[in-house]
Amino acid sequence: MSNCAIVGINWGDEGKGRMVDLITDKYDAVVRYQGGGNAGHTVINEYGKFALHLLPSGIFRQGVVNVLGCGVALDPENLLREIETVREKGVGIDESNLKISDRASLLMPWHRDLDGLEEARLADKKYGSTRQGIAPFYSDKYQKKTVLAGELFYPERLREHLAELLEWKNLTLTRVYGAEPYTKEMLEGWLRDYAEKIKPFITDTGKLLREAAKNGKNILFEAQLGSLRDIDLGIAPYTTSSNTTASYAPNGAGCPGLRIDEVIGVVKAYSTCVGEGPFVCEWFGEEASRLREAGGEYGAKTGRPRRVGPLDIVATRYGVQVQAATCIALTKLDVLSYMDKIPVCTHYLLNGELTDEFPFPAALPDAEPVTEYMPGWDCDISGCRSWDELPEAARNYVTFIEENIGCHIGYVSVGPERDSIIIR
Ligand code: GDP
C-alpha cells in the first residue's frame, strides 16, 4: 500500500488535473479533500477535454473509486451539472465509482449569493472570489451552520434544521446586505431538484477508506489550488477558505489515520495567478500577453485572463516547504520554447535588502522581483519523451530549479496530453 497526495505548489492552476489523470491507474481510490467548485482541473484524455471542478480526476479510470471527502464544499447543483457533462462524453458515473462523504457539508444556494454580495460591497478592495460561495460556505461550516450530506436521510430532522438555518441566514441577507430573503418553498425546490439527486452517492467514506487501507489499497489525494492559497499558510487574505496543503488530506478525506507516503508538488515552468492579491513577479503589457497566449492562461472556471510572470523561486521554495513535497512535477515547459532567454525570479528586494525567504503577507506588496536569465532552447520540445531528448538548455533550466527549490523534479510535462511527459 502506498498513498500519495498531488498538490499545487504555487497559486493554483499548475496542472494538477493532468498529473492526477496520468498516475491514477496506480491507485484504487482518488479523493478530493478540500475546496469546491471554485477552481477547475483540466484533463485531456481519450474521452475529450474536461474542466473538472468537483469530480476527482480519477473518474475517467475504470475500477477507480472517486471520493468527495468531508472537507469539500459540496455543491449539489454544480456537481450534478458536472456529472451530466462528463457522462455525455461516454464516461460512466454511478454509485460504484463516485462516493460522497455523509459528513460533507452542503453548499446552499445562499452561499453563492452572499459571495457575490460581499465582493460587490468590497468593490475595488474585492478578494477576487470566483463567486461560487466558497468563503461564505466555510464560514458557516465553522459556525456549525451547515447541513451535512448524510442529513438527507433524516427528513424530519432536516426540515427542522433547514427552518432554523433559513431564519438565521435571512437576517444576514436582508439586514446586512439588503437582499431578498429565501423562502421555505425555495429551499424545498432546491432540495427536490438538486440535493435529493445526490443521495445515491452518499455513504460513510471514512469507513470505506479505512477498509481500503486495511486491504492494502493505494489512495491518491487530489488537492485544489496551491500552497499560497492555503487558509493558514497562504497570502492572507487572498487565500481560499480551506487548507490546500497535503497534511490536511487525511482529515479532509474523513480518515485521519491514513499515512501519506509521497507528496507530488506541481509547479508550472512559469508563474500564473488568478484573482487579486500581491503577485511579486507579475509581467504586464506585451511581454505578459505573449506568455498568456503561449500558455493559454485563462481560468478553467471563469475564463478570466490569468496574471502571468516568470517562475518565482522564492515563492516556489516556500510552497515546497509548506507542502513537504517529496517530488516535483514541472508542467508546461513546452510553453517557454518561444523565448530566447528564460527569466527566473531568484530573489526579492525588500526594504533595500535581497532576500530569498518568502515574506509575511503584509510585507509582500513591498517586495520587488530580482530576475536572472538562462539560455532558451529555441525549438519545439513537445515531442520529447525522455530526459536525454530534451535540449541541454531545457535540462539546465530544470536542474537549476531543482537545486534552488530543494526538491527532486521527477516529472517534466511538455504538453497537456496524457503521454506528453518525461519521467526522471
Ligand atoms: P490545475 O487546476 O492545477 O489542474 O490546472 P489547470 O487545469 O487550471 O491548468 C493547467 C492547464 O495547462 C490545462 O489547460 C492543461 O491542459 C494544461 N497543461 C498541463 N500540463 C501542460 C503541459 O505540460 N504543457 C501544456 N502546453 N499545457 C499543459
PDB file of C-alpha atoms in Angstrom, residues 14-308:
ATOM      1  CA  GLU A  14      -0.256  24.326 -12.006  1.00  0.00           C
ATOM      2  CA  GLY A  15      -1.609  21.339 -13.936  1.00  0.00           C
ATOM      3  CA  LYS A  16      -2.587  19.066 -11.042  1.00  0.00           C
ATOM      4  CA  GLY A  17      -5.502  17.570 -13.000  1.00  0.00           C
ATOM      5  CA  ARG A  18      -3.236  16.319 -15.777  1.00  0.00           C
ATOM      6  CA  MET A  19      -0.867  14.780 -13.186  1.00  0.00           C
ATOM      7  CA  VAL A  20      -3.661  13.002 -11.341  1.00  0.00           C
ATOM      8  CA  ASP A  21      -5.033  11.734 -14.634  1.00  0.00           C
ATOM      9  CA  LEU A  22      -1.564  10.438 -15.531  1.00  0.00           C
ATOM     10  CA  ILE A  23      -0.962   8.387 -12.424  1.00  0.00           C
ATOM     11  CA  THR A  24      -4.437   7.305 -11.305  1.00  0.00           C
ATOM     12  CA  ASP A  25      -4.049   3.860 -12.825  1.00  0.00           C
ATOM     13  CA  LYS A  26      -1.686   3.031  -9.943  1.00  0.00           C
ATOM     14  CA  TYR A  27      -4.364   3.931  -7.374  1.00  0.00           C
ATOM     15  CA  ASP A  28      -7.564   2.306  -6.231  1.00  0.00           C
ATOM     16  CA  ALA A  29      -9.176   5.469  -4.887  1.00  0.00           C
ATOM     17  CA  VAL A  30      -8.856   9.171  -5.708  1.00  0.00           C
ATOM     18  CA  VAL A  31     -10.022  11.572  -3.019  1.00  0.00           C
ATOM     19  CA  ARG A  32     -10.860  15.276  -3.191  1.00  0.00           C
ATOM     20  CA  TYR A  33     -10.408  16.565   0.341  1.00  0.00           C
ATOM     21  CA  GLN A  34     -10.955  20.340   0.287  1.00  0.00           C
ATOM     22  CA  GLY A  35     -12.399  23.173  -1.767  1.00  0.00           C
ATOM     23  CA  GLY A  36     -15.384  23.098  -4.049  1.00  0.00           C
ATOM     24  CA  GLY A  37     -16.471  24.187  -7.482  1.00  0.00           C
ATOM     25  CA  ASN A  38     -14.326  27.323  -7.405  1.00  0.00           C
ATOM     26  CA  ALA A  39     -11.393  26.027  -9.428  1.00  0.00           C
ATOM     27  CA  GLY A  40     -11.018  23.751 -12.393  1.00  0.00           C
ATOM     28  CA  HIS A  41      -8.697  20.884 -13.147  1.00  0.00           C
ATOM     29  CA  THR A  42      -8.184  20.477 -16.851  1.00  0.00           C
ATOM     30  CA  VAL A  43      -7.872  16.919 -18.041  1.00  0.00           C
ATOM     31  CA  ILE A  44      -7.360  15.864 -21.648  1.00  0.00           C
ATOM     32  CA  ASN A  45      -7.687  12.166 -22.443  1.00  0.00           C
ATOM     33  CA  GLU A  46      -9.348   9.694 -24.809  1.00  0.00           C
ATOM     34  CA  TYR A  47     -12.834  10.969 -23.829  1.00  0.00           C
ATOM     35  CA  GLY A  48     -12.056  14.615 -24.671  1.00  0.00           C
ATOM     36  CA  LYS A  49     -11.170  17.783 -22.798  1.00  0.00           C
ATOM     37  CA  PHE A  50     -12.701  18.424 -19.383  1.00  0.00           C
ATOM     38  CA  ALA A  51     -12.596  21.149 -16.758  1.00  0.00           C
ATOM     39  CA  LEU A  52     -13.363  19.216 -13.591  1.00  0.00           C
ATOM     40  CA  HIS A  53     -14.486  21.307 -10.654  1.00  0.00           C
ATOM     41  CA  LEU A  54     -15.677  18.866  -8.015  1.00  0.00           C
ATOM     42  CA  LEU A  55     -15.293  15.414  -9.501  1.00  0.00           C
ATOM     43  CA  PRO A  56     -11.977  13.735  -8.698  1.00  0.00           C
ATOM     44  CA  SER A  57      -9.811  13.294 -11.795  1.00  0.00           C
ATOM     45  CA  GLY A  58      -9.822   9.514 -11.322  1.00  0.00           C
ATOM     46  CA  ILE A  59     -13.366   9.442 -12.695  1.00  0.00           C
ATOM     47  CA  PHE A  60     -12.043   8.510 -16.144  1.00  0.00           C
ATOM     48  CA  ARG A  61     -10.243   5.369 -14.999  1.00  0.00           C
ATOM     49  CA  GLN A  62     -12.061   2.056 -14.836  1.00  0.00           C
ATOM     50  CA  GLY A  63     -12.075   0.487 -11.404  1.00  0.00           C
ATOM     51  CA  VAL A  64     -11.026   3.639  -9.558  1.00  0.00           C
ATOM     52  CA  VAL A  65     -13.282   4.717  -6.693  1.00  0.00           C
ATOM     53  CA  ASN A  66     -13.637   8.507  -6.520  1.00  0.00           C
ATOM     54  CA  VAL A  67     -14.361  10.078  -3.167  1.00  0.00           C
ATOM     55  CA  LEU A  68     -15.530  13.537  -2.159  1.00  0.00           C
ATOM     56  CA  GLY A  69     -14.372  13.768   1.434  1.00  0.00           C
ATOM     57  CA  CYS A  70     -15.858  15.613   4.392  1.00  0.00           C
ATOM     58  CA  GLY A  71     -13.531  18.599   3.783  1.00  0.00           C
ATOM     59  CA  VAL A  72     -15.062  19.600   0.439  1.00  0.00           C
ATOM     60  CA  ALA A  73     -17.677  22.267  -0.173  1.00  0.00           C
ATOM     61  CA  LEU A  74     -20.339  20.030  -1.637  1.00  0.00           C
ATOM     62  CA  ASP A  75     -22.394  21.987  -4.131  1.00  0.00           C
ATOM     63  CA  PRO A  76     -25.120  19.609  -5.385  1.00  0.00           C
ATOM     64  CA  GLU A  77     -26.150  21.953  -8.177  1.00  0.00           C
ATOM     65  CA  ASN A  78     -22.661  22.188  -9.663  1.00  0.00           C
ATOM     66  CA  LEU A  79     -21.891  18.555  -9.024  1.00  0.00           C
ATOM     67  CA  LEU A  80     -24.976  17.287 -10.875  1.00  0.00           C
ATOM     68  CA  ARG A  81     -24.224  19.550 -13.810  1.00  0.00           C
ATOM     69  CA  GLU A  82     -20.664  18.270 -13.913  1.00  0.00           C
ATOM     70  CA  ILE A  83     -21.743  14.630 -13.709  1.00  0.00           C
ATOM     71  CA  GLU A  84     -24.049  15.183 -16.686  1.00  0.00           C
ATOM     72  CA  THR A  85     -21.342  16.888 -18.760  1.00  0.00           C
ATOM     73  CA  VAL A  86     -18.866  14.101 -18.126  1.00  0.00           C
ATOM     74  CA  ARG A  87     -21.460  11.368 -18.740  1.00  0.00           C
ATOM     75  CA  GLU A  88     -22.366  12.944 -22.075  1.00  0.00           C
ATOM     76  CA  LYS A  89     -18.830  12.157 -23.257  1.00  0.00           C
ATOM     77  CA  GLY A  90     -19.336   8.473 -22.525  1.00  0.00           C
ATOM     78  CA  VAL A  91     -17.836   8.237 -19.024  1.00  0.00           C
ATOM     79  CA  GLY A  92     -19.801   6.015 -16.654  1.00  0.00           C
ATOM     80  CA  ILE A  93     -20.574   7.594 -13.278  1.00  0.00           C
ATOM     81  CA  ASP A  94     -22.660   5.762 -10.699  1.00  0.00           C
ATOM     82  CA  GLU A  95     -22.642   4.714  -7.042  1.00  0.00           C
ATOM     83  CA  SER A  96     -19.832   2.262  -7.720  1.00  0.00           C
ATOM     84  CA  ASN A  97     -17.234   4.824  -8.798  1.00  0.00           C
ATOM     85  CA  LEU A  98     -18.394   8.004  -7.054  1.00  0.00           C
ATOM     86  CA  LYS A  99     -18.806   8.224  -3.291  1.00  0.00           C
ATOM     87  CA  ILE A 100     -19.742  11.316  -1.312  1.00  0.00           C
ATOM     88  CA  SER A 101     -18.958  11.579   2.385  1.00  0.00           C
ATOM     89  CA  ASP A 102     -22.051  11.677   4.573  1.00  0.00           C
ATOM     90  CA  ARG A 103     -20.099  14.199   6.666  1.00  0.00           C
ATOM     91  CA  ALA A 104     -19.510  16.644   3.806  1.00  0.00           C
ATOM     92  CA  SER A 105     -21.439  19.894   4.300  1.00  0.00           C
ATOM     93  CA  LEU A 106     -23.813  21.084   1.598  1.00  0.00           C
ATOM     94  CA  LEU A 107     -23.144  24.371  -0.127  1.00  0.00           C
ATOM     95  CA  MET A 108     -26.504  26.145  -0.103  1.00  0.00           C
ATOM     96  CA  PRO A 109     -27.798  28.497  -2.815  1.00  0.00           C
ATOM     97  CA  TRP A 110     -27.439  31.455  -0.429  1.00  0.00           C
ATOM     98  CA  HIS A 111     -23.684  30.876  -0.182  1.00  0.00           C
ATOM     99  CA  ARG A 112     -23.277  31.845  -3.817  1.00  0.00           C
ATOM    100  CA  ASP A 113     -25.484  34.933  -3.298  1.00  0.00           C
ATOM    101  CA  LEU A 114     -23.500  36.023  -0.257  1.00  0.00           C
ATOM    102  CA  ASP A 115     -20.206  35.602  -2.088  1.00  0.00           C
ATOM    103  CA  GLY A 116     -21.382  37.986  -4.832  1.00  0.00           C
ATOM    104  CA  LEU A 117     -22.938  40.433  -2.371  1.00  0.00           C
ATOM    105  CA  GLU A 118     -19.752  40.656  -0.296  1.00  0.00           C
ATOM    106  CA  GLU A 119     -17.475  41.077  -3.335  1.00  0.00           C
ATOM    107  CA  ALA A 120     -19.791  43.855  -4.546  1.00  0.00           C
ATOM    108  CA  ARG A 121     -19.634  45.524  -1.112  1.00  0.00           C
ATOM    109  CA  LEU A 122     -15.838  45.340  -1.144  1.00  0.00           C
ATOM    110  CA  ALA A 123     -15.820  46.965  -4.619  1.00  0.00           C
ATOM    111  CA  ASP A 124     -12.217  47.834  -5.534  1.00  0.00           C
ATOM    112  CA  LYS A 125     -10.947  46.008  -2.429  1.00  0.00           C
ATOM    113  CA  LYS A 126     -12.542  42.734  -3.527  1.00  0.00           C
ATOM    114  CA  TYR A 127     -10.702  39.417  -2.929  1.00  0.00           C
ATOM    115  CA  GLY A 128     -11.201  38.193  -6.468  1.00  0.00           C
ATOM    116  CA  SER A 129     -13.582  35.411  -5.493  1.00  0.00           C
ATOM    117  CA  THR A 130     -14.947  33.099  -8.186  1.00  0.00           C
ATOM    118  CA  ARG A 131     -18.351  33.742  -6.558  1.00  0.00           C
ATOM    119  CA  GLN A 132     -19.052  30.064  -6.103  1.00  0.00           C
ATOM    120  CA  GLY A 133     -19.954  30.604  -2.459  1.00  0.00           C
ATOM    121  CA  ILE A 134     -16.819  29.049  -1.016  1.00  0.00           C
ATOM    122  CA  ALA A 135     -15.912  31.670   1.621  1.00  0.00           C
ATOM    123  CA  PRO A 136     -19.500  32.018   2.982  1.00  0.00           C
ATOM    124  CA  PHE A 137     -19.772  28.220   2.949  1.00  0.00           C
ATOM    125  CA  TYR A 138     -16.650  27.639   5.051  1.00  0.00           C
ATOM    126  CA  SER A 139     -17.561  30.494   7.434  1.00  0.00           C
ATOM    127  CA  ASP A 140     -20.921  28.817   8.033  1.00  0.00           C
ATOM    128  CA  LYS A 141     -19.275  25.428   8.429  1.00  0.00           C
ATOM    129  CA  TYR A 142     -17.042  26.747  11.199  1.00  0.00           C
ATOM    130  CA  GLN A 143     -20.062  28.405  12.770  1.00  0.00           C
ATOM    131  CA  LYS A 144     -21.685  24.959  12.675  1.00  0.00           C
ATOM    132  CA  LYS A 145     -24.450  26.330  10.479  1.00  0.00           C
ATOM    133  CA  THR A 146     -24.364  23.899   7.567  1.00  0.00           C
ATOM    134  CA  VAL A 147     -26.276  20.761   6.648  1.00  0.00           C
ATOM    135  CA  LEU A 148     -24.340  17.502   6.404  1.00  0.00           C
ATOM    136  CA  ALA A 149     -24.989  15.411   3.294  1.00  0.00           C
ATOM    137  CA  GLY A 150     -25.995  12.460   5.487  1.00  0.00           C
ATOM    138  CA  GLU A 151     -28.840  14.527   6.982  1.00  0.00           C
ATOM    139  CA  LEU A 152     -30.708  13.993   3.714  1.00  0.00           C
ATOM    140  CA  PHE A 153     -31.501  10.546   5.099  1.00  0.00           C
ATOM    141  CA  TYR A 154     -33.202  12.097   8.153  1.00  0.00           C
ATOM    142  CA  PRO A 155     -36.018  14.154   6.537  1.00  0.00           C
ATOM    143  CA  GLU A 156     -37.772  15.171   9.766  1.00  0.00           C
ATOM    144  CA  ARG A 157     -34.623  16.416  11.414  1.00  0.00           C
ATOM    145  CA  LEU A 158     -33.525  18.031   8.145  1.00  0.00           C
ATOM    146  CA  ARG A 159     -36.762  20.024   7.841  1.00  0.00           C
ATOM    147  CA  GLU A 160     -36.272  21.458  11.326  1.00  0.00           C
ATOM    148  CA  HIS A 161     -32.610  22.158  10.720  1.00  0.00           C
ATOM    149  CA  LEU A 162     -33.299  23.954   7.436  1.00  0.00           C
ATOM    150  CA  ALA A 163     -36.016  26.082   9.044  1.00  0.00           C
ATOM    151  CA  GLU A 164     -33.522  27.213  11.712  1.00  0.00           C
ATOM    152  CA  LEU A 165     -30.864  27.985   9.119  1.00  0.00           C
ATOM    153  CA  LEU A 166     -33.346  29.819   6.911  1.00  0.00           C
ATOM    154  CA  GLU A 167     -34.351  32.157   9.713  1.00  0.00           C
ATOM    155  CA  TRP A 168     -30.730  32.841  10.637  1.00  0.00           C
ATOM    156  CA  LYS A 169     -29.462  33.310   7.099  1.00  0.00           C
ATOM    157  CA  ASN A 170     -32.291  35.643   6.127  1.00  0.00           C
ATOM    158  CA  LEU A 171     -31.160  38.004   8.886  1.00  0.00           C
ATOM    159  CA  THR A 172     -27.796  38.404   7.163  1.00  0.00           C
ATOM    160  CA  LEU A 173     -29.233  38.574   3.665  1.00  0.00           C
ATOM    161  CA  THR A 174     -31.845  41.224   4.449  1.00  0.00           C
ATOM    162  CA  ARG A 175     -30.325  43.247   7.299  1.00  0.00           C
ATOM    163  CA  VAL A 176     -26.658  43.269   6.322  1.00  0.00           C
ATOM    164  CA  TYR A 177     -26.913  43.285   2.535  1.00  0.00           C
ATOM    165  CA  GLY A 178     -30.478  44.485   1.912  1.00  0.00           C
ATOM    166  CA  ALA A 179     -31.052  41.438  -0.321  1.00  0.00           C
ATOM    167  CA  GLU A 180     -34.186  39.357  -0.882  1.00  0.00           C
ATOM    168  CA  PRO A 181     -34.841  36.657   1.741  1.00  0.00           C
ATOM    169  CA  TYR A 182     -35.099  32.972   0.885  1.00  0.00           C
ATOM    170  CA  THR A 183     -38.439  31.244   1.436  1.00  0.00           C
ATOM    171  CA  LYS A 184     -39.304  27.754   2.665  1.00  0.00           C
ATOM    172  CA  GLU A 185     -40.642  26.969  -0.819  1.00  0.00           C
ATOM    173  CA  MET A 186     -37.359  27.981  -2.455  1.00  0.00           C
ATOM    174  CA  LEU A 187     -35.461  25.641  -0.154  1.00  0.00           C
ATOM    175  CA  GLU A 188     -37.890  22.799  -0.791  1.00  0.00           C
ATOM    176  CA  GLY A 189     -37.417  23.302  -4.542  1.00  0.00           C
ATOM    177  CA  TRP A 190     -33.638  23.199  -4.114  1.00  0.00           C
ATOM    178  CA  LEU A 191     -33.876  20.018  -2.033  1.00  0.00           C
ATOM    179  CA  ARG A 192     -36.084  18.317  -4.611  1.00  0.00           C
ATOM    180  CA  ASP A 193     -34.198  19.448  -7.726  1.00  0.00           C
ATOM    181  CA  TYR A 194     -30.626  19.039  -6.511  1.00  0.00           C
ATOM    182  CA  ALA A 195     -29.871  17.738  -3.026  1.00  0.00           C
ATOM    183  CA  GLU A 196     -32.156  14.668  -3.251  1.00  0.00           C
ATOM    184  CA  LYS A 197     -30.482  13.636  -6.512  1.00  0.00           C
ATOM    185  CA  ILE A 198     -27.044  13.186  -4.970  1.00  0.00           C
ATOM    186  CA  LYS A 199     -28.382  10.828  -2.287  1.00  0.00           C
ATOM    187  CA  PRO A 200     -27.397   7.615  -4.088  1.00  0.00           C
ATOM    188  CA  PHE A 201     -23.729   8.610  -3.883  1.00  0.00           C
ATOM    189  CA  ILE A 202     -23.701   9.443  -0.169  1.00  0.00           C
ATOM    190  CA  THR A 203     -22.053   6.979   2.188  1.00  0.00           C
ATOM    191  CA  ASP A 204     -19.657   6.672   5.124  1.00  0.00           C
ATOM    192  CA  THR A 205     -16.482   7.310   3.124  1.00  0.00           C
ATOM    193  CA  GLY A 206     -14.321   7.289   6.262  1.00  0.00           C
ATOM    194  CA  LYS A 207     -15.237   3.638   6.765  1.00  0.00           C
ATOM    195  CA  LEU A 208     -14.707   2.917   3.082  1.00  0.00           C
ATOM    196  CA  LEU A 209     -11.204   4.419   3.135  1.00  0.00           C
ATOM    197  CA  ARG A 210     -10.280   2.697   6.403  1.00  0.00           C
ATOM    198  CA  GLU A 211     -11.241  -0.626   4.862  1.00  0.00           C
ATOM    199  CA  ALA A 212      -9.393   0.195   1.647  1.00  0.00           C
ATOM    200  CA  ALA A 213      -6.252   0.965   3.657  1.00  0.00           C
ATOM    201  CA  LYS A 214      -6.647  -2.233   5.682  1.00  0.00           C
ATOM    202  CA  ASN A 215      -6.842  -4.200   2.444  1.00  0.00           C
ATOM    203  CA  GLY A 216      -3.622  -2.660   1.134  1.00  0.00           C
ATOM    204  CA  LYS A 217      -5.283  -0.404  -1.459  1.00  0.00           C
ATOM    205  CA  ASN A 218      -3.459   2.654  -2.803  1.00  0.00           C
ATOM    206  CA  ILE A 219      -5.084   6.025  -2.220  1.00  0.00           C
ATOM    207  CA  LEU A 220      -4.438   9.235  -4.108  1.00  0.00           C
ATOM    208  CA  PHE A 221      -5.407  12.605  -2.646  1.00  0.00           C
ATOM    209  CA  GLU A 222      -6.134  15.391  -5.089  1.00  0.00           C
ATOM    210  CA  ALA A 223      -5.861  18.976  -3.907  1.00  0.00           C
ATOM    211  CA  GLN A 224      -7.331  22.110  -5.362  1.00  0.00           C
ATOM    212  CA  LEU A 225      -5.451  25.425  -5.755  1.00  0.00           C
ATOM    213  CA  GLY A 226      -1.936  25.714  -4.263  1.00  0.00           C
ATOM    214  CA  SER A 227       0.214  26.390  -1.178  1.00  0.00           C
ATOM    215  CA  LEU A 228      -0.064  30.145  -1.484  1.00  0.00           C
ATOM    216  CA  ARG A 229      -3.867  29.902  -1.268  1.00  0.00           C
ATOM    217  CA  ASP A 230      -3.864  27.854   1.941  1.00  0.00           C
ATOM    218  CA  ILE A 231      -6.092  29.490   4.562  1.00  0.00           C
ATOM    219  CA  ASP A 232      -3.388  29.227   7.246  1.00  0.00           C
ATOM    220  CA  LEU A 233      -0.134  29.444   5.316  1.00  0.00           C
ATOM    221  CA  GLY A 234      -1.043  31.378   2.181  1.00  0.00           C
ATOM    222  CA  ILE A 235      -1.041  35.044   1.169  1.00  0.00           C
ATOM    223  CA  ALA A 236      -3.804  36.176   3.530  1.00  0.00           C
ATOM    224  CA  PRO A 237      -6.393  37.441   2.875  1.00  0.00           C
ATOM    225  CA  TYR A 238      -6.069  36.428  -0.788  1.00  0.00           C
ATOM    226  CA  THR A 239      -6.302  32.756   0.052  1.00  0.00           C
ATOM    227  CA  THR A 240      -9.062  30.279  -0.357  1.00  0.00           C
ATOM    228  CA  SER A 241     -11.092  29.272   2.704  1.00  0.00           C
ATOM    229  CA  SER A 242      -9.712  25.771   3.161  1.00  0.00           C
ATOM    230  CA  ASN A 243      -6.367  24.027   3.659  1.00  0.00           C
ATOM    231  CA  THR A 244      -4.753  23.276   0.318  1.00  0.00           C
ATOM    232  CA  THR A 245      -1.815  21.542   1.958  1.00  0.00           C
ATOM    233  CA  ALA A 246      -1.073  17.826   1.786  1.00  0.00           C
ATOM    234  CA  SER A 247      -1.030  17.489   5.553  1.00  0.00           C
ATOM    235  CA  TYR A 248      -4.773  18.198   5.651  1.00  0.00           C
ATOM    236  CA  ALA A 249      -5.570  15.416   3.172  1.00  0.00           C
ATOM    237  CA  PRO A 250      -6.288  12.556   5.599  1.00  0.00           C
ATOM    238  CA  ASN A 251      -8.534  14.807   7.696  1.00  0.00           C
ATOM    239  CA  GLY A 252     -10.443  16.239   4.751  1.00  0.00           C
ATOM    240  CA  ALA A 253     -10.800  12.715   3.409  1.00  0.00           C
ATOM    241  CA  GLY A 254     -12.512  11.751   6.664  1.00  0.00           C
ATOM    242  CA  CYS A 255      -9.897   9.179   7.584  1.00  0.00           C
ATOM    243  CA  PRO A 256      -7.230  10.904   9.723  1.00  0.00           C
ATOM    244  CA  GLY A 257      -5.256   7.701  10.258  1.00  0.00           C
ATOM    245  CA  LEU A 258      -4.209   7.460   6.604  1.00  0.00           C
ATOM    246  CA  ARG A 259      -0.499   7.939   6.051  1.00  0.00           C
ATOM    247  CA  ILE A 260       0.793   9.896   3.059  1.00  0.00           C
ATOM    248  CA  ASP A 261       3.907   8.281   1.630  1.00  0.00           C
ATOM    249  CA  GLU A 262       4.555  10.630  -1.257  1.00  0.00           C
ATOM    250  CA  VAL A 263       3.663  14.282  -1.901  1.00  0.00           C
ATOM    251  CA  ILE A 264       3.911  15.280  -5.558  1.00  0.00           C
ATOM    252  CA  GLY A 265       4.025  19.064  -5.746  1.00  0.00           C
ATOM    253  CA  VAL A 266       3.019  20.502  -9.110  1.00  0.00           C
ATOM    254  CA  VAL A 267       4.893  23.584 -10.337  1.00  0.00           C
ATOM    255  CA  LYS A 268       4.362  25.372 -13.630  1.00  0.00           C
ATOM    256  CA  ALA A 269       7.533  26.319 -15.556  1.00  0.00           C
ATOM    257  CA  TYR A 270       6.447  29.983 -15.154  1.00  0.00           C
ATOM    258  CA  SER A 271       4.067  31.739 -12.768  1.00  0.00           C
ATOM    259  CA  THR A 272       0.349  32.356 -13.098  1.00  0.00           C
ATOM    260  CA  CYS A 273      -2.171  33.688 -10.646  1.00  0.00           C
ATOM    261  CA  VAL A 274      -5.908  34.183 -10.888  1.00  0.00           C
ATOM    262  CA  GLY A 275      -7.609  36.836  -8.829  1.00  0.00           C
ATOM    263  CA  GLU A 276      -6.427  39.632  -6.619  1.00  0.00           C
ATOM    264  CA  GLY A 277      -3.509  39.984  -4.230  1.00  0.00           C
ATOM    265  CA  PRO A 278       0.244  40.545  -4.378  1.00  0.00           C
ATOM    266  CA  PHE A 279       1.985  38.702  -7.223  1.00  0.00           C
ATOM    267  CA  VAL A 280       5.582  39.843  -6.978  1.00  0.00           C
ATOM    268  CA  CYS A 281       6.949  38.715 -10.334  1.00  0.00           C
ATOM    269  CA  GLU A 282       3.957  39.851 -12.402  1.00  0.00           C
ATOM    270  CA  TRP A 283       4.513  40.915 -16.010  1.00  0.00           C
ATOM    271  CA  PHE A 284       2.382  43.459 -17.824  1.00  0.00           C
ATOM    272  CA  GLY A 285       1.878  44.631 -21.399  1.00  0.00           C
ATOM    273  CA  GLU A 286       3.169  42.861 -24.483  1.00  0.00           C
ATOM    274  CA  GLU A 287       5.516  40.523 -22.592  1.00  0.00           C
ATOM    275  CA  ALA A 288       2.608  39.301 -20.434  1.00  0.00           C
ATOM    276  CA  SER A 289       0.194  38.912 -23.368  1.00  0.00           C
ATOM    277  CA  ARG A 290       2.695  36.803 -25.268  1.00  0.00           C
ATOM    278  CA  LEU A 291       3.211  34.396 -22.346  1.00  0.00           C
ATOM    279  CA  ARG A 292      -0.542  34.299 -21.590  1.00  0.00           C
ATOM    280  CA  GLU A 293      -1.319  33.396 -25.187  1.00  0.00           C
ATOM    281  CA  ALA A 294       1.511  30.857 -25.434  1.00  0.00           C
ATOM    282  CA  GLY A 295       0.256  29.074 -22.306  1.00  0.00           C
ATOM    283  CA  GLY A 296      -3.492  29.562 -22.919  1.00  0.00           C
ATOM    284  CA  GLU A 297      -3.685  31.141 -19.484  1.00  0.00           C
ATOM    285  CA  TYR A 298      -7.397  31.730 -18.999  1.00  0.00           C
ATOM    286  CA  GLY A 299      -9.245  30.451 -15.909  1.00  0.00           C
ATOM    287  CA  ALA A 300     -10.770  26.966 -16.286  1.00  0.00           C
ATOM    288  CA  LYS A 301     -13.787  28.015 -14.191  1.00  0.00           C
ATOM    289  CA  THR A 302     -14.219  31.670 -15.017  1.00  0.00           C
ATOM    290  CA  GLY A 303     -12.411  32.224 -18.331  1.00  0.00           C
ATOM    291  CA  ARG A 304     -10.657  35.166 -16.656  1.00  0.00           C
ATOM    292  CA  PRO A 305      -7.220  36.008 -18.118  1.00  0.00           C
ATOM    293  CA  ARG A 306      -4.603  34.798 -15.647  1.00  0.00           C
ATOM    294  CA  ARG A 307      -1.881  37.117 -14.394  1.00  0.00           C
ATOM    295  CA  VAL A 308       1.471  35.806 -15.587  1.00  0.00           C
TER     296      VAL A 308
END
